Amino acid sequence: MKRTYWTGLLIALVSFGGCRKEAPDEVVFTGKTTGPSSGGSGASGGTSWFGGSSGGGAGGASGSAGTGDAGTDADTPDLVSCGFPEETQEAFTKSKLLRAVAECAVGRYAAFQVQAEALSTEAQAFEQSPSSEALARTQLAWQRAISAWQEAEPFRFGPAARPAEPGGQDHRDQIYGWPLASRCRIEEQIVSQLYLEPRFVTSLINGRTLSSLDYLLFYGGTSNGCSAFSSINASGTWDALGADEIRARRVVYASRAASLVAERARALVTSWVPASEAHPDGANFCGELSRAGAGSAVFASDQAALNAVSDGMFYVEKELKDWKLGRPIGYGDCFSASCPESVELPFSRGSVAHMQANLRGFRRLFQGCGPGGEGVGFDDWLIAIGAGDLAARMLSALDGAEPAIAAIGGPLDDAVVNEPEKVQLAYTRLKALTDLLKTEFVSVLNLELPKTSEGDND
Amino acid sequence: MDASWLVAFRVLFGLVLSVSALRFIHYGWIDGLFVDPSFRFRYFGFEWVPVPTGAQVHALFWVVVGLGVAVAAGFLFRLSALLLFACFATLQLIDVTNYLNHYYLACLLTLLLALSPAGKTASVDSWLGISRAQTEVPRAWHWLLRVQVGVVYTFAGLAKATSDWLIHAQPLRIWLNSRTDMPVLGPLFAEPLAAPVMSWCGFLFDTTIVWFLLWRRTRVPAYLVVIAFHTVTRLLFPIGMFPFIMVLGALVFFPADWPRALVRRARGVLERRTRTANVATSTDAAQTAQLTDTPRSASSTSNTSAPRAGARQRLALGLGLTYCAFQVLMPLRHLAYGGNVLWDEQGMRFSWRVMVREKNGSITYIVRDTNGKEWHVPTHKYLTRLQERELAGQPDLILQLGHHIARDFAARGYPDVSVQVDALVSLNGRRLAPLIDPEVDLTTIRDGVAKAHWILPAPKDPPPHIKPLRAETARR
């Protein structure tokens, strides 16, 4: 509980800087000069890791980091599933939806685990034999991993959620700490070499996880983003390292961070699947979700379980619409025309692809997990209660948002400066979806908005 | 009039308030509701009430626990009850988003209790000789509390006299549909007629129960219905202590000596048992009789204080009537505004409109400066999720936050911003519709009691017909 409190407090401090003390070294904060482009080559800076171009965009990445081909169904290991018997019932039930959601979540997490393991392997190879080619392979592995994870972001319920939530084990924040991402903290830890110590695993999440790897793998410069008064600048320890040592340490750091992410990915899958030969420690959260209201130790009713699931869907409102799109376009705490420095993962510059992946994940929950929205989703629930019109309008809004985001095209930090109307359109289209989500959707299904169950009513 | 009814009410109500405060402490709700918010919505006219610090709020809850017990025991009763009222009211006045009808009712009942002679008998005060024993109370107190409780039921019933409730069975249809996996009752809720039948039952219960409670011949069965009704609502909805307060409140419709009658009946049962066991002595029975009958038989030891006509009594009567008139007129004030009170909320609070709407909204503030720079400010930037939920359907709160946003921008060096709001709201599952005129600059609007023309009219379309969905788990 205490850790959750402090994590929440940190997020609040970082995210709502407008009326609170600002966190000067946070990449996510807008309008600051300590962002990725400060003090050196920045996100697309021309400083190369190894003195030349590295095909994968190392250091000198000039375009959007690709999505790789992660997150597709082909990446889902066939053997990883909840193991539910085949559905025989035609009619929609909430339990059926919960089983579909559980199966889908396991599929997304397993797909990510594959990519996280590959990333860890590549990062270790890079550590053992640093080269431009190894860096490019590691970058590509990271892009695939982050793409797979972005699709799983809306699945932030159960073990992925924070400990205060039902069944929460904090796996999400341990895998992907965004919006907590501190370039300065990472650079301090490059100096202190915390990543070599056992306590690195419990260190603050803004210095490890996939978001830190964005800096470690894609920033090739040797300047740092800390203030002149920070310990590494005031004492001169950063400058004393020298360019080669800094880069060498980043490689080791990245390898350790990637290893932790892979461990967490394994733990997340294990927490969901039932015990089996492949997963002897399987904790079977699939079972908890599917037995909601009928023996589940976590959920007293199927409605409570679906509430938890729907909480995850609100990712598209706050994180996606307000933070990933709204902040860079200047709608948030931004007092210039736009704030390109506040894009998500600024060094790899793949924000547009990540937002597309987020919406793919949302569609899997809302419409169905299979290709093209096949399978049971929340839209089937709406149809079953006679709110098919709302289901159609939400799908229409989703259909409108996806191409609008895709149309942004290049890196978001460029688009908000050069083609802001495209980003504004994407924001507007996405808002049409979230408006329905926050109003009619929660009303007719009697879902509670996230974190509103405290206290009484009348 | 026998004071025992008031003593029983004092004891039970004091304990209920203590338990109510203990629930907040036990469930850890205090921080989330009272301490965490960085911005607090104030009641119109009560902005001057100071906001306590987090530690003070926690302390206040413990003080409420203690004062509730003190009131129940009748210890320094008048002071304890007045302090209890002050503390409870202060907590409620911290933030409008914490408003609940039953908290308002608890405040009113505490105030009435504090002014009544409830502490003058069967109390620590009388035992210690702090107050002079007074086993009878003016009949007016009984009727004042009956009016208070009666007003709650009656207006809660009248609030249901809408097409949404009586024709479309909304929002009950939505609520029941999410509870079809409840044990025993769940399968019933999946029946198509469940929502309409329960809507009408709720309406008829609220509008008629007071009369059945007042009529001697129907009083006891009506009270059993009260218990059943509130038990069901407690099982269905997260309404906290409301059912307990109402079950306790409905006791005021019984004759003034009901506690004494209850003791006599219990004594009778006990006597029959002891006779059967052949262990009781007639001496014991006589002593018991003396104890329980003391207030009536030993009138020489009590101060019955026959009411004396005089200015003080006339003043008390006038104040009582004024209070009753206020209680009747306050819930009717929405008629002066016109429109749908469930939509515009003008006249919503303090009107006993209990559980009659399902309202959700998506609120975004559009801030523009003189240079054309535009910000889209989401409510989560300033509010907790709980506050956001409450703000979404309440125009005066939307206005308050709009003013706060303007002040916040001014503090950052943007004093001349306009603040408009994109407020899309769904009432009882209807299609979302704009609640506030999006062209209006909220910084030019002042809150007040006049009709708010910046609030748009309610949508005319009916709420959706939600079909019940049988739970798979309920059939297992």
Coordinates of N, CA, C and O in Angstrom, one line a residue, chain A residues 94 303 306-317 362 366 378 381-382 385 387 390-391 393-394 433-452, chain B residues 170-171 173-179 357-363 385 388-390 392-393 424-432 464 466:
Chain A
K94 N -21.9 -12.6 -19.4 CA -20.8 -11.8 -18.9 C -19.6 -12.7 -18.6 O -18.4 -12.4 -18.8
Q303 N -19.8 -8.5 -12.4 CA -19.8 -7.1 -12.7 C -18.5 -6.4 -12.1 O -17.9 -5.6 -12.8
L306 N -15.7 -7.2 -14.5 CA -15.8 -6.4 -15.8 C -15.5 -4.9 -15.5 O -15.0 -4.2 -16.4
N307 N -15.8 -4.5 -14.3 CA -15.4 -3.1 -13.9 C -13.9 -3.0 -14.0 O -13.3 -2.0 -14.5
A308 N -13.2 -4.0 -13.4 CA -11.7 -3.9 -13.4 C -11.2 -3.9 -14.9 O -10.2 -3.2 -15.2
V309 N -11.8 -4.7 -15.7 CA -11.3 -4.8 -17.1 C -11.6 -3.4 -17.8 O -10.7 -2.9 -18.5
S310 N -12.8 -2.9 -17.5 CA -13.1 -1.6 -18.2 C -12.2 -0.5 -17.7 O -11.9 0.5 -18.4
D311 N -11.7 -0.6 -16.5 CA -10.8 0.4 -16.0 C -9.6 0.5 -16.9 O -9.1 1.6 -17.2
G312 N -9.1 -0.7 -17.4 CA -8.0 -0.7 -18.3 C -8.3 0.0 -19.6 O -7.4 0.6 -20.2
M313 N -9.6 -0.1 -20.0 CA -9.9 0.5 -21.3 C -9.8 2.0 -21.3 O -9.7 2.7 -22.3
F314 N -9.9 2.6 -20.0 CA -9.8 4.0 -19.9 C -8.4 4.6 -20.2 O -8.1 5.8 -20.1
Y315 N -7.5 3.6 -20.5 CA -6.1 4.0 -20.9 C -6.2 5.0 -22.1 O -5.4 5.9 -22.3
V316 N -7.2 4.7 -23.0 CA -7.3 5.5 -24.2 C -7.7 7.0 -23.9 O -7.5 7.9 -24.7
E317 N -8.3 7.2 -22.7 CA -8.7 8.5 -22.4 C -7.6 9.3 -21.8 O -7.2 10.4 -22.4
F362 N -7.1 -1.8 -27.5 CA -8.4 -1.4 -27.1 C -9.5 -2.1 -28.0 O -10.5 -2.6 -27.4
F366 N -12.6 -4.3 -26.8 CA -14.0 -3.8 -27.1 C -14.7 -4.7 -28.1 O -15.9 -5.0 -27.9
F378 N -16.7 -6.3 -25.6 CA -17.7 -5.5 -24.9 C -18.9 -5.1 -25.8 O -20.0 -4.8 -25.4
W381 N -21.7 -7.4 -25.4 CA -22.4 -7.1 -24.2 C -23.5 -6.0 -24.5 O -24.6 -6.1 -24.1
L382 N -23.0 -4.9 -25.2 CA -23.9 -3.8 -25.5 C -25.1 -4.3 -26.4 O -26.2 -4.0 -26.1
I385 N -27.8 -6.4 -24.5 CA -28.7 -5.7 -23.6 C -29.5 -4.7 -24.4 O -30.3 -3.9 -23.9
A387 N -28.3 -2.3 -26.6 CA -27.6 -1.1 -26.9 C -26.7 -1.2 -28.1 O -25.6 -0.7 -28.1
L390 N -25.3 1.9 -29.6 CA -24.1 2.5 -29.0 C -22.9 1.7 -29.4 O -21.8 2.3 -29.7
A391 N -23.0 0.4 -29.5 CA -21.8 -0.4 -29.9 C -21.4 0.1 -31.3 O -20.2 0.2 -31.6
R393 N -21.9 3.0 -32.7 CA -21.3 4.3 -32.7 C -19.9 4.3 -32.1 O -19.0 5.0 -32.6
M394 N -19.7 3.4 -31.1 CA -18.3 3.3 -30.6 C -17.3 2.7 -31.6 O -16.2 3.2 -31.7
L433 N -14.4 9.0 -29.3 CA -14.5 7.7 -28.7 C -14.6 7.7 -27.2 O -15.4 7.1 -26.6
T434 N -13.7 8.5 -26.6 CA -13.6 8.6 -25.2 C -14.8 9.2 -24.6 O -15.2 8.9 -23.4
D435 N -15.5 10.2 -25.3 CA -16.7 10.8 -24.8 C -17.8 9.7 -24.6 O -18.5 9.6 -23.6
L436 N -17.9 8.8 -25.6 CA -18.9 7.7 -25.5 C -18.5 6.8 -24.4 O -19.3 6.3 -23.7
L437 N -17.2 6.5 -24.3 CA -16.7 5.6 -23.2 C -17.1 6.1 -21.8 O -17.5 5.3 -21.0
K438 N -16.9 7.4 -21.6 CA -17.1 8.0 -20.3 C -18.5 8.2 -19.9 O -18.8 8.5 -18.8
T439 N -19.4 8.2 -20.9 CA -20.8 8.6 -20.7 C -21.7 7.4 -20.9 O -22.1 6.7 -19.9
E440 N -22.1 7.2 -22.1 CA -23.1 6.2 -22.4 C -22.6 4.7 -22.0 O -23.4 3.9 -21.5
F441 N -21.4 4.5 -22.4 CA -20.9 3.1 -22.2 C -20.9 2.7 -20.7 O -21.5 1.7 -20.4
V442 N -20.4 3.6 -19.8 CA -20.4 3.2 -18.4 C -21.8 3.3 -17.8 O -22.1 2.6 -16.9
S443 N -22.6 4.1 -18.4 CA -24.0 4.3 -17.9 C -24.8 3.0 -18.2 O -25.4 2.4 -17.3
V444 N -24.9 2.6 -19.4 CA -25.8 1.5 -19.8 C -25.3 0.2 -19.2 O -26.1 -0.7 -18.9
L445 N -24.0 0.0 -19.1 CA -23.4 -1.2 -18.5 C -23.3 -1.1 -17.0 O -22.9 -2.1 -16.4
N446 N -23.6 0.0 -16.5 CA -23.5 0.3 -15.0 C -22.1 0.0 -14.5 O -21.9 -0.6 -13.5
L447 N -21.1 0.4 -15.3 CA -19.7 0.3 -14.8 C -19.3 1.5 -14.1 O -19.8 2.6 -14.3
E448 N -18.4 1.3 -13.1 CA -17.9 2.4 -12.4 C -16.7 3.0 -13.1 O -15.9 2.2 -13.6
L449 N -16.6 4.3 -13.1 CA -15.4 4.9 -13.6 C -14.2 4.5 -12.7 O -14.4 4.2 -11.5
P450 N -13.0 4.4 -13.2 CA -11.9 4.0 -12.4 C -11.7 4.7 -11.1 O -11.9 5.9 -11.1
K451 N -11.4 4.0 -10.1 CA -11.1 4.6 -8.8 C -12.3 5.4 -8.2 O -12.0 6.5 -7.6
T452 N -13.5 5.0 -8.4 CA -14.6 5.8 -7.9 C -15.5 4.9 -7.0 O -16.6 5.3 -6.7
Chain B
Q170 N -36.2 3.5 -15.4 CA -34.7 3.9 -15.3 C -34.5 4.9 -14.2 O -35.4 5.7 -13.9
P171 N -33.4 4.8 -13.6 CA -32.2 4.0 -13.8 C -32.2 2.6 -13.2 O -31.2 1.9 -13.3
R173 N -33.5 -0.1 -14.1 CA -33.3 -1.1 -15.1 C -31.8 -1.3 -15.3 O -31.3 -2.5 -15.3
I174 N -31.1 -0.2 -15.4 CA -29.6 -0.3 -15.5 C -29.0 -0.9 -14.3 O -28.1 -1.8 -14.4
W175 N -29.4 -0.5 -13.2 CA -28.8 -1.0 -11.9 C -29.0 -2.4 -11.7 O -28.1 -3.2 -11.3
L176 N -30.3 -2.9 -11.9 CA -30.6 -4.3 -11.6 C -29.9 -5.2 -12.6 O -29.5 -6.3 -12.2
N177 N -29.7 -4.7 -13.8 CA -29.1 -5.5 -14.8 C -27.7 -5.9 -14.5 O -27.1 -6.9 -15.0
S178 N -27.0 -5.1 -13.7 CA -25.7 -5.4 -13.3 C -25.6 -6.2 -12.0 O -24.5 -6.5 -11.6
R179 N -26.7 -6.6 -11.5 CA -26.8 -7.4 -10.3 C -27.5 -8.8 -10.5 O -28.0 -9.3 -9.5
R357 N -31.1 8.9 -10.3 CA -30.5 9.2 -11.6 C -29.1 8.4 -11.8 O -28.4 8.2 -10.8
E358 N -28.8 8.1 -13.0 CA -27.5 7.5 -13.4 C -27.0 8.5 -14.4 O -27.5 8.7 -15.5
K359 N -25.9 9.2 -14.0 CA -25.5 10.3 -14.8 C -24.0 10.2 -14.9 O -23.2 10.1 -13.9
N360 N -23.5 10.3 -16.1 CA -22.1 10.3 -16.4 C -21.7 11.3 -17.4 O -22.5 11.5 -18.4
G361 N -20.6 11.9 -17.3 CA -20.2 12.9 -18.2 C -18.8 12.9 -18.6 O -17.9 12.3 -18.0
S362 N -18.5 13.6 -19.7 CA -17.1 13.8 -20.2 C -16.9 15.3 -20.3 O -17.6 16.0 -21.1
I363 N -16.1 15.8 -19.5 CA -15.9 17.3 -19.3 C -14.5 17.7 -19.7 O -13.5 17.2 -19.2
R385 N -10.5 11.2 -9.0 CA -11.5 10.5 -9.8 C -12.9 10.6 -9.2 O -13.9 10.7 -9.9
E388 N -14.2 13.9 -10.0 CA -14.6 14.0 -11.4 C -15.9 13.4 -11.7 O -16.7 13.9 -12.4
R389 N -16.2 12.3 -11.0 CA -17.5 11.6 -11.2 C -18.6 12.5 -10.8 O -19.6 12.6 -11.5
E390 N -18.5 13.2 -9.6 CA -19.5 14.1 -9.1 C -19.6 15.4 -10.0 O -20.7 15.8 -10.3
A392 N -19.1 15.7 -13.1 CA -19.6 15.5 -14.5 C -21.0 15.9 -14.7 O -21.4 16.3 -15.8
G393 N -21.9 15.7 -13.7 CA -23.3 16.0 -13.9 C -23.8 17.2 -13.2 O -25.0 17.4 -13.2
L424 N -20.3 17.0 -22.0 CA -21.2 16.0 -22.6 C -21.7 15.0 -21.6 O -20.8 14.4 -20.9
V425 N -23.0 14.9 -21.4 CA -23.5 14.2 -20.3 C -24.6 13.2 -20.8 O -25.4 13.5 -21.7
S426 N -24.6 12.0 -20.1 CA -25.6 11.0 -20.4 C -26.5 10.9 -19.1 O -25.9 10.5 -18.1
L427 N -27.8 11.1 -19.3 CA -28.7 10.9 -18.1 C -29.5 9.6 -18.3 O -30.2 9.5 -19.3
N428 N -29.4 8.8 -17.3 CA -30.1 7.5 -17.3 C -29.8 6.7 -18.6 O -30.8 6.1 -19.1
G429 N -28.6 6.8 -19.1 CA -28.3 6.0 -20.3 C -28.6 6.6 -21.6 O -28.4 6.0 -22.7
R430 N -29.2 7.8 -21.6 CA -29.5 8.4 -22.9 C -28.3 8.8 -23.7 O -27.2 8.8 -23.2
R431 N -28.5 9.1 -25.0 CA -27.4 9.6 -25.8 C -26.8 10.8 -25.1 O -27.5 11.7 -24.6
L432 N -25.5 10.9 -25.2 CA -24.9 12.1 -24.6 C -25.3 13.4 -25.2 O -25.6 13.4 -26.4
P464 N -32.8 4.7 -22.9 CA -32.8 3.4 -23.6 C -33.5 2.3 -22.9 O -33.5 2.3 -21.6
I466 N -33.0 -1.0 -21.7 CA -32.0 -2.0 -21.5 C -32.6 -3.3 -21.2 O -33.5 -3.5 -20.3

